[in-house]
Coordinates of C-alpha atoms in Angstrom, one line a residue:
M419 CA -92.0 143.4 -197.3
I420 CA -92.0 141.7 -193.7
Q421 CA -90.5 137.8 -193.9
F422 CA -93.0 136.1 -191.6
R423 CA -92.1 132.7 -190.4
I424 CA -94.2 129.9 -190.1
Q425 CA -92.8 126.4 -187.7
P426 CA -94.4 123.8 -189.1
D427 CA -93.4 121.5 -185.9
S428 CA -94.1 123.8 -183.6
E429 CA -97.6 123.5 -181.3
I430 CA -99.6 126.6 -182.0
P431 CA -101.6 126.1 -185.5
A432 CA -99.8 128.1 -188.4
S433 CA -103.0 130.7 -189.2
S434 CA -102.1 130.7 -185.4
Q435 CA -98.6 132.2 -186.2
L436 CA -99.5 134.0 -189.0
F437 CA -102.1 135.9 -187.0
N438 CA -100.1 137.6 -184.9
Q439 CA -97.3 137.9 -186.9
I440 CA -99.8 140.0 -189.1
R441 CA -101.0 141.6 -185.3
F442 CA -97.4 142.5 -184.0
A443 CA -96.5 144.0 -187.5
I444 CA -99.3 146.3 -187.6
A445 CA -98.7 146.7 -183.0
S446 CA -95.4 147.7 -183.9
G447 CA -96.0 150.2 -186.9
Q448 CA -94.0 147.9 -189.2
Y449 CA -97.6 147.6 -191.0
P450 CA -98.8 151.6 -190.5
P451 CA -102.6 152.8 -190.5
A452 CA -103.9 152.4 -194.4
Y453 CA -100.6 150.1 -195.0
K454 CA -102.1 147.4 -197.9
L455 CA -101.4 144.0 -197.0
P456 CA -99.8 141.8 -199.1
S457 CA -102.2 139.3 -201.5
T458 CA -102.5 136.0 -200.6
R459 CA -100.7 134.8 -203.2
A460 CA -97.4 136.3 -202.5
L461 CA -98.1 135.5 -198.7
A462 CA -98.5 131.7 -199.9
M463 CA -95.1 131.9 -201.5
Q464 CA -94.2 133.4 -198.9
T465 CA -94.8 131.1 -196.0
G466 CA -95.5 127.7 -197.9
L467 CA -99.1 128.4 -196.3
H468 CA -102.5 127.6 -198.2
R469 CA -104.2 130.6 -199.8
N470 CA -107.2 129.7 -198.0
T471 CA -105.8 129.6 -194.6
I472 CA -104.0 133.1 -195.4
S473 CA -107.8 134.4 -196.2
K474 CA -109.2 133.2 -192.9
V475 CA -106.3 134.7 -190.8
Y476 CA -107.4 138.0 -193.1
R477 CA -111.0 137.2 -192.1
Q478 CA -109.7 137.2 -188.4
L479 CA -108.1 140.3 -188.5
E480 CA -111.0 141.9 -189.9
E481 CA -113.0 140.6 -187.4
E482 CA -111.0 141.6 -184.8
G483 CA -110.4 145.4 -186.1
F484 CA -107.4 145.1 -187.1
V485 CA -107.9 145.5 -191.1
E486 CA -110.3 146.4 -193.2
S487 CA -111.2 145.0 -197.2
Q488 CA -112.2 147.4 -200.0
A489 CA -113.5 145.5 -202.7
G490 CA -111.5 145.4 -205.4
S491 CA -108.3 147.0 -203.7
G492 CA -107.2 144.2 -201.1
I493 CA -106.7 144.4 -197.4
Y494 CA -105.4 147.4 -195.8
V495 CA -104.7 148.4 -192.0
R496 CA -106.9 150.3 -190.0
T497 CA -106.4 153.6 -188.4
Q498 CA -107.0 152.6 -184.6
G499 CA -107.8 154.9 -181.8
H500 CA -109.4 157.9 -183.3
E501 CA -111.6 156.2 -185.9
S502 CA -113.1 153.9 -182.7
G503 CA -115.7 154.0 -180.0
S504 CA -117.9 154.9 -179.1
R505 CA -118.0 158.6 -179.8
L506 CA -118.3 158.2 -183.5
Q507 CA -121.7 157.8 -182.9
L508 CA -122.1 161.9 -181.9
P509 CA -124.2 163.0 -184.9
I510 CA -121.6 166.4 -185.6
L511 CA -118.9 163.6 -185.6
K512 CA -120.8 162.1 -188.6
Q513 CA -121.8 165.7 -190.0
Y514 CA -118.8 166.8 -190.4
P515 CA -116.2 164.3 -190.9
E516 CA -113.3 165.5 -192.5
A517 CA -113.2 168.7 -190.0
Y518 CA -112.9 165.9 -187.0
K519 CA -110.0 164.4 -188.8
V520 CA -108.3 168.0 -189.0
V521 CA -108.8 167.7 -185.0
Q522 CA -107.7 164.6 -184.7
E523 CA -104.3 165.6 -186.9
T524 CA -103.8 168.8 -185.1
L525 CA -104.1 167.2 -181.8
D526 CA -101.3 164.4 -182.4
E527 CA -99.5 167.7 -183.7
L528 CA -99.8 169.4 -180.7
L529 CA -98.7 166.1 -179.1
G530 CA -95.8 165.5 -180.8
Q531 CA -94.7 169.1 -180.4
G532 CA -95.0 167.8 -176.3
C533 CA -97.9 169.6 -175.7
S534 CA -100.1 167.2 -173.1
L535 CA -103.2 166.1 -173.9
N536 CA -104.5 168.7 -171.2
Q537 CA -102.6 171.5 -172.2
A538 CA -104.1 170.7 -176.3
R539 CA -107.5 171.3 -174.4
E540 CA -106.5 174.6 -172.3
L541 CA -105.2 175.7 -175.7
F542 CA -108.4 174.7 -178.1
L543 CA -110.5 176.0 -175.5
A544 CA -108.1 179.6 -175.6
E545 CA -109.0 180.1 -178.6
V546 CA -112.8 179.2 -179.1
D547 CA -113.5 181.6 -175.7
W548 CA -111.4 183.9 -177.0
R549 CA -113.4 184.2 -181.0
L550 CA -116.6 183.6 -179.0
R551 CA -115.9 186.6 -177.1
C552 CA -114.5 189.1 -179.9
S553 CA -117.9 187.6 -181.9
A554 CA -119.9 190.0 -178.6
R555 CA -119.1 192.7 -180.8
V556 CA -118.4 193.5 -184.8
L557 CA -117.1 196.5 -185.7
V558 CA -116.7 197.5 -189.4
V559 CA -114.2 199.7 -190.3
V560 CA -113.2 202.0 -192.6
P561 CA -111.4 205.1 -193.4
L562 CA -113.4 208.8 -192.7
Q563 CA -113.4 209.4 -196.1
D564 CA -114.5 206.2 -197.5
I565 CA -117.3 205.9 -194.9
G566 CA -120.2 205.4 -197.3
A567 CA -118.4 201.8 -198.5
G568 CA -118.7 201.6 -193.9
E569 CA -121.9 202.2 -194.5
L570 CA -123.0 199.5 -196.9
M571 CA -121.3 197.2 -195.2
V572 CA -123.3 197.7 -192.2
D573 CA -126.3 197.2 -194.1
E574 CA -125.8 193.9 -195.7
L575 CA -123.6 192.6 -192.6
E576 CA -126.5 193.0 -190.2
E577 CA -129.3 191.7 -192.7
S578 CA -127.4 188.9 -193.4
L579 CA -125.7 187.9 -189.7
E580 CA -128.9 189.6 -188.2
I581 CA -127.1 191.2 -185.1
P582 CA -125.6 194.7 -184.9
V583 CA -123.4 196.1 -186.2
Q584 CA -121.2 199.1 -185.4
L585 CA -119.5 201.8 -187.6
V586 CA -115.9 203.1 -187.0
A587 CA -113.8 205.4 -188.6
M588 CA -110.6 204.2 -189.4
E589 CA -109.2 207.5 -187.9
E590 CA -111.0 206.9 -184.8
L591 CA -110.1 203.1 -184.7
A592 CA -107.4 203.1 -181.7
A593 CA -109.3 205.3 -179.2
V594 CA -112.2 203.0 -179.4
L595 CA -109.7 199.5 -178.9
E596 CA -108.4 201.5 -175.6
Q597 CA -112.0 200.7 -174.6
T598 CA -112.0 197.2 -175.1
T599 CA -110.4 194.3 -176.6
S600 CA -113.2 191.6 -176.9
A601 CA -114.7 193.1 -180.3
T602 CA -114.2 191.6 -184.3
L603 CA -112.9 194.0 -186.5
V604 CA -114.2 193.5 -190.2
T605 CA -113.2 195.6 -193.1
S606 CA -112.7 195.2 -197.3
R607 CA -109.3 193.8 -198.2
Y608 CA -108.7 197.7 -199.7
F609 CA -108.0 198.4 -196.2
I610 CA -107.3 195.2 -194.3
G611 CA -102.8 197.1 -194.0
E612 CA -104.3 200.0 -191.9
V613 CA -106.2 198.0 -189.9
E614 CA -104.2 195.5 -188.7
A615 CA -100.9 197.8 -188.3
I616 CA -104.0 199.6 -185.0
A617 CA -105.3 196.4 -184.2
A618 CA -102.0 194.7 -183.3
P619 CA -101.0 196.2 -180.2
K620 CA -104.3 195.3 -178.9
A621 CA -104.4 192.1 -179.8
V622 CA -108.1 192.3 -182.0
R623 CA -108.7 189.8 -184.4
V624 CA -109.3 191.4 -187.9
I625 CA -111.6 190.0 -190.4
P626 CA -111.1 191.0 -194.3
L627 CA -113.7 190.9 -196.7
D628 CA -113.7 190.0 -200.2
I629 CA -116.4 192.4 -202.1
H630 CA -118.9 191.3 -204.9
D631 CA -117.0 190.4 -208.8
Y632 CA -119.7 192.5 -210.3
G633 CA -119.4 190.2 -213.2
K634 CA -122.5 190.8 -214.4
E635 CA -122.9 194.1 -214.3
L636 CA -118.9 194.0 -216.5
N637 CA -120.6 192.4 -219.2
L638 CA -123.6 194.9 -219.9
V639 CA -120.5 197.3 -219.8
K640 CA -119.0 194.9 -222.0
G641 CA -121.7 195.1 -224.6
L642 CA -122.2 199.0 -224.7
L643 CA -121.9 201.0 -228.0
K644 CA -118.9 203.0 -228.1
S645 CA -119.8 206.9 -226.7
S646 CA -122.5 205.6 -224.3
C647 CA -122.9 207.5 -221.4
I648 CA -122.8 205.3 -218.1
G649 CA -124.0 206.6 -214.5
I650 CA -123.0 205.1 -211.4
I651 CA -124.5 206.3 -208.2
S652 CA -123.0 204.5 -205.1
L653 CA -122.7 206.0 -200.9
S654 CA -119.3 205.1 -200.8
P655 CA -116.8 208.0 -203.1
G656 CA -114.2 205.2 -203.4
I657 CA -116.7 202.7 -204.8
L658 CA -117.2 205.5 -207.7
R659 CA -113.4 206.1 -208.2
A660 CA -112.7 202.3 -208.3
T661 CA -115.7 202.2 -210.6
E662 CA -113.8 205.3 -213.0
I663 CA -110.2 203.1 -212.9
I664 CA -112.2 199.8 -213.6
L665 CA -114.3 200.8 -216.2
H666 CA -111.6 203.1 -217.6
G667 CA -109.3 200.2 -217.9
L668 CA -112.0 197.6 -219.6
R669 CA -113.1 199.9 -222.2
G670 CA -110.7 203.7 -222.4
D671 CA -112.3 206.6 -223.7
E672 CA -114.9 204.7 -225.0
L673 CA -117.9 205.0 -222.4
L674 CA -118.5 208.4 -220.8
V675 CA -118.6 207.1 -217.1
M676 CA -120.5 210.3 -214.7
T677 CA -120.1 209.0 -210.7
S678 CA -122.5 210.7 -208.3
Q679 CA -123.6 210.0 -204.8
P680 CA -127.3 210.2 -203.9
K681 CA -127.2 213.1 -201.7
D682 CA -125.7 215.3 -205.0
A683 CA -129.3 216.4 -206.6
Y684 CA -127.7 218.0 -209.6
K685 CA -125.2 215.6 -210.5
L686 CA -128.0 213.0 -209.7
N687 CA -130.2 215.0 -212.7
A688 CA -127.1 215.2 -214.9
I689 CA -126.7 211.4 -215.0
V690 CA -130.9 210.3 -215.2
K691 CA -131.1 213.0 -218.1
R692 CA -127.6 211.3 -219.8
S693 CA -126.6 208.0 -219.5
E694 CA -128.2 205.0 -221.3
I695 CA -127.7 202.1 -218.4
I696 CA -127.3 203.4 -214.6
F697 CA -125.7 201.1 -212.0
C698 CA -127.0 201.1 -208.3
T699 CA -124.6 200.0 -205.7
D700 CA -127.1 199.8 -203.1
Q701 CA -130.6 200.6 -201.8
V702 CA -130.8 203.9 -201.0
S703 CA -128.7 205.1 -204.8
H704 CA -131.3 202.9 -206.2
S705 CA -134.5 204.5 -204.5
T706 CA -132.6 207.8 -204.6
A707 CA -132.3 207.2 -208.1
Q708 CA -135.8 206.0 -208.8
S709 CA -136.8 209.0 -207.2
T710 CA -134.7 211.6 -209.6
M711 CA -136.3 209.8 -212.2
Q712 CA -139.6 210.1 -211.9
I713 CA -139.0 214.2 -211.4
V714 CA -137.4 214.5 -214.7
A715 CA -139.8 212.4 -216.1
E716 CA -141.2 214.5 -218.7
D717 CA -137.6 215.9 -220.1
L718 CA -136.5 211.8 -220.1
I719 CA -136.6 211.1 -224.3
R720 CA -135.8 207.6 -223.4
P721 CA -136.0 206.7 -219.6
P722 CA -132.6 205.4 -218.7
K723 CA -131.8 201.7 -217.6
L724 CA -132.1 201.5 -213.9
I725 CA -129.6 198.3 -212.8
R726 CA -129.4 197.7 -208.7
C727 CA -126.4 195.8 -208.3
E728 CA -125.1 192.6 -206.6
N729 CA -124.2 193.5 -202.4
Y730 CA -121.3 194.7 -202.0
I731 CA -120.0 191.8 -199.5
G732 CA -119.3 188.6 -202.1
S733 CA -121.3 186.3 -200.6
L734 CA -118.4 183.4 -200.0
S735 CA -117.1 186.0 -196.9
I736 CA -120.2 186.4 -195.8
N737 CA -120.9 182.7 -194.8
L738 CA -116.7 182.5 -193.8
L739 CA -117.9 185.5 -190.8
K740 CA -120.9 183.2 -189.8
R741 CA -118.8 180.6 -189.5
E742 CA -115.4 183.1 -188.0
L743 CA -118.4 184.6 -185.6
G744 CA -120.5 181.3 -184.7
L745 CA -123.7 181.7 -185.8
I746 CA -123.8 178.7 -187.9

């Protein structure tokens, strides 16, 4: 604890002596921001002053903005500079106080590394400007063999983001990037490694998206009787392959799993006639399954339960992408 000394024979009042010593302790960093000041009792024992005098000093320190009182806790040193001044009245700072704190801490870190304020501003503006330029063009990238997954992503992103989204096969990405570097590449985490390898030489931004966890759908599968037949219809052959593996891991050979893309009429007919439950991963598949059920309705003893799955892209990923693109 810092030792405060009061000169009883000084012309300077004892309260002023203590006030100036505490203020110096704060200004010199001996009492850093958020530091809890000694209790009035402890300081009275150290200095010989009455507790009422110390309380008066603490009130003066608070009035002049050096400390702040927290009910039931004590007196704490206020953070100086960043958290004072008219800029705190800006609505954006009140709306995102935690984000503002991150900006402050990041700026302090840059200054600590030797950057000037102007250089720090240039770094921030360069990053923001680059992201805004990249946001002007959004490319969904998937392997050519699983272009259906890309179609799913494009449909969902255009609906959610309300901006044009372009589909690019991974095999064609290098050629596309020769024509532009101001784009944001979006892909599933299944393909992120390959896409990043292609994009890295061009310094193009790549954002991975998490897919929906299909928790509700998997719970339905867990409750099916043994020997039940499940139908899976999707634009994406990759989703179909992954689903078969997941369902086999979940139920082993207890269930019969049949899969099809919406363009395969023969397999669709078989799924509709045989399955107790059919999952469709996208609107095209769902509409096609409904049409097929109407066509073969007379041959069905009991129509299958048709379920339109949740969107392929997880909602959290959509929201994060909106923020990355500056749309919210």
